[in-house]
Every structure is written in C-alpha cells, then in structure tokens.
CSV table of C-alpha atoms in Angstrom, one decimal:
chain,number,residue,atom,x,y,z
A,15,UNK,CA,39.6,-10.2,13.8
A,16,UNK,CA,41.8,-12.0,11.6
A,17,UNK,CA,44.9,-10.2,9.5
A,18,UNK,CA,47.5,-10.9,7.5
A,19,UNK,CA,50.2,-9.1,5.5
A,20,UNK,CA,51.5,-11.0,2.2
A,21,UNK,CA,54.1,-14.1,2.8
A,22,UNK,CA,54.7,-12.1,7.0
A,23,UNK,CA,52.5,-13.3,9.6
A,24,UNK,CA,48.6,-13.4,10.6
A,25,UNK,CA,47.5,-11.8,13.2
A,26,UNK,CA,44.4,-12.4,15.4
A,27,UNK,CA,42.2,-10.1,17.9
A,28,UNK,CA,39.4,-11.1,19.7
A,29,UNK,CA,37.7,-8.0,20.8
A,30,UNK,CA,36.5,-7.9,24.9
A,31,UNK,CA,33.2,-8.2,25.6
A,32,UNK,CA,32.4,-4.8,26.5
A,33,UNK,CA,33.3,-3.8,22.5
A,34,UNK,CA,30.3,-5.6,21.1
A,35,UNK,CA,27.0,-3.9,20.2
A,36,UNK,CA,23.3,-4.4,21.0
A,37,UNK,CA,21.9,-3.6,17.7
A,38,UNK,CA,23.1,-3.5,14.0
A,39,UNK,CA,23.6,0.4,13.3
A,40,UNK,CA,23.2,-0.2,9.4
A,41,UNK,CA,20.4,-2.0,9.6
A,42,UNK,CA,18.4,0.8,12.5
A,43,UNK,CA,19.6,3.3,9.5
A,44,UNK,CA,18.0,1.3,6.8
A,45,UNK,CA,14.8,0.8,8.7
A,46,UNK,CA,14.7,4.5,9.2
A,47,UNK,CA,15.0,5.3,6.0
A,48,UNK,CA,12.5,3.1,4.7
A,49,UNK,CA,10.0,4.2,7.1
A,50,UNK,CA,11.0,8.0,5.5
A,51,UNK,CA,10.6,7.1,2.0
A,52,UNK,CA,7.2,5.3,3.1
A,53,UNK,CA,5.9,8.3,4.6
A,54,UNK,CA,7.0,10.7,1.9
A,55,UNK,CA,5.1,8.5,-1.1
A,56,UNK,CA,1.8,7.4,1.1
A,57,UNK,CA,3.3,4.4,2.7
A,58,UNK,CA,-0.4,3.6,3.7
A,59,UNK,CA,-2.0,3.8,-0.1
A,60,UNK,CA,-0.9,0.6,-0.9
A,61,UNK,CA,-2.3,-0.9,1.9
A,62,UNK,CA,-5.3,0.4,1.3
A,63,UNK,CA,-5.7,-0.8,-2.6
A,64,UNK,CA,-4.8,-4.2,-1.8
A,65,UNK,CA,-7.8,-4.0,0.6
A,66,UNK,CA,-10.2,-2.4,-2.2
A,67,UNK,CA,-8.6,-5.3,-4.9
A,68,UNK,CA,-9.3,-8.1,-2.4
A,69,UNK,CA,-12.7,-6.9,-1.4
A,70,UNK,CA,-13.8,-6.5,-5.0
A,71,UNK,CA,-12.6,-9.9,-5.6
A,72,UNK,CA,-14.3,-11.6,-3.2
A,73,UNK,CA,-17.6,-9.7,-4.2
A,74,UNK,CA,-16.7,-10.9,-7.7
A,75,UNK,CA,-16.5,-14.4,-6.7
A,76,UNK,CA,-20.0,-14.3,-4.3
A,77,UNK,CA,-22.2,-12.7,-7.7
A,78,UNK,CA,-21.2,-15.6,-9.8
C-alpha cells in the first residue's frame, strides 16, 4: 500500500502474509449472481436453441 498526502511524505505498507485472501470476494459475488439471474430467466433455454439452430443447419446442409 502506497500513500501520500499533497507536497508531505509517502507512505508505504506491505501487509503480512496472513492478511491476504484465497479468493476474490467480488468476483464469488458476481458469479453468484449470474448464476441467479440465469436461473430466474431459463439459463438452460439458450442452450437448448443453439442446439435446435445447429442441428437444423446441419440437416439443411446434408438435403442439399
């Protein structure tokens, strides 16, 4: 950690070892809540119509 005040001094930190975390809290929040929005709109649907759009295509492409 780095700080400074204006024209004063700068000031370092380093924090001990035992401080740091594991895992990003923000980002275990954001995957939660995109795995709650997913399962309140159908997370799956969309899954499932790109299979249907690539199977028709393919069936498409073997009739002509």
């Amino acid at each position: 950690l780095f700080a400074s005040t204006f024209g004063r001094h700068i000031w370092t930190y380093e924090f001990p070892a035992s401080a740091r975390m594991d895992s990003d809290p923000i980002e275990e929040e954001r995957q939660a809540r995109m795995a709650a929005l997913a399962a309140t709109r159908g997370g799956a649907t969309g899954g499932v119509l790109i299979v249907l759009l690539t199977l028709l295509g393919l069936r498409r492409r073997a009739t002509r």
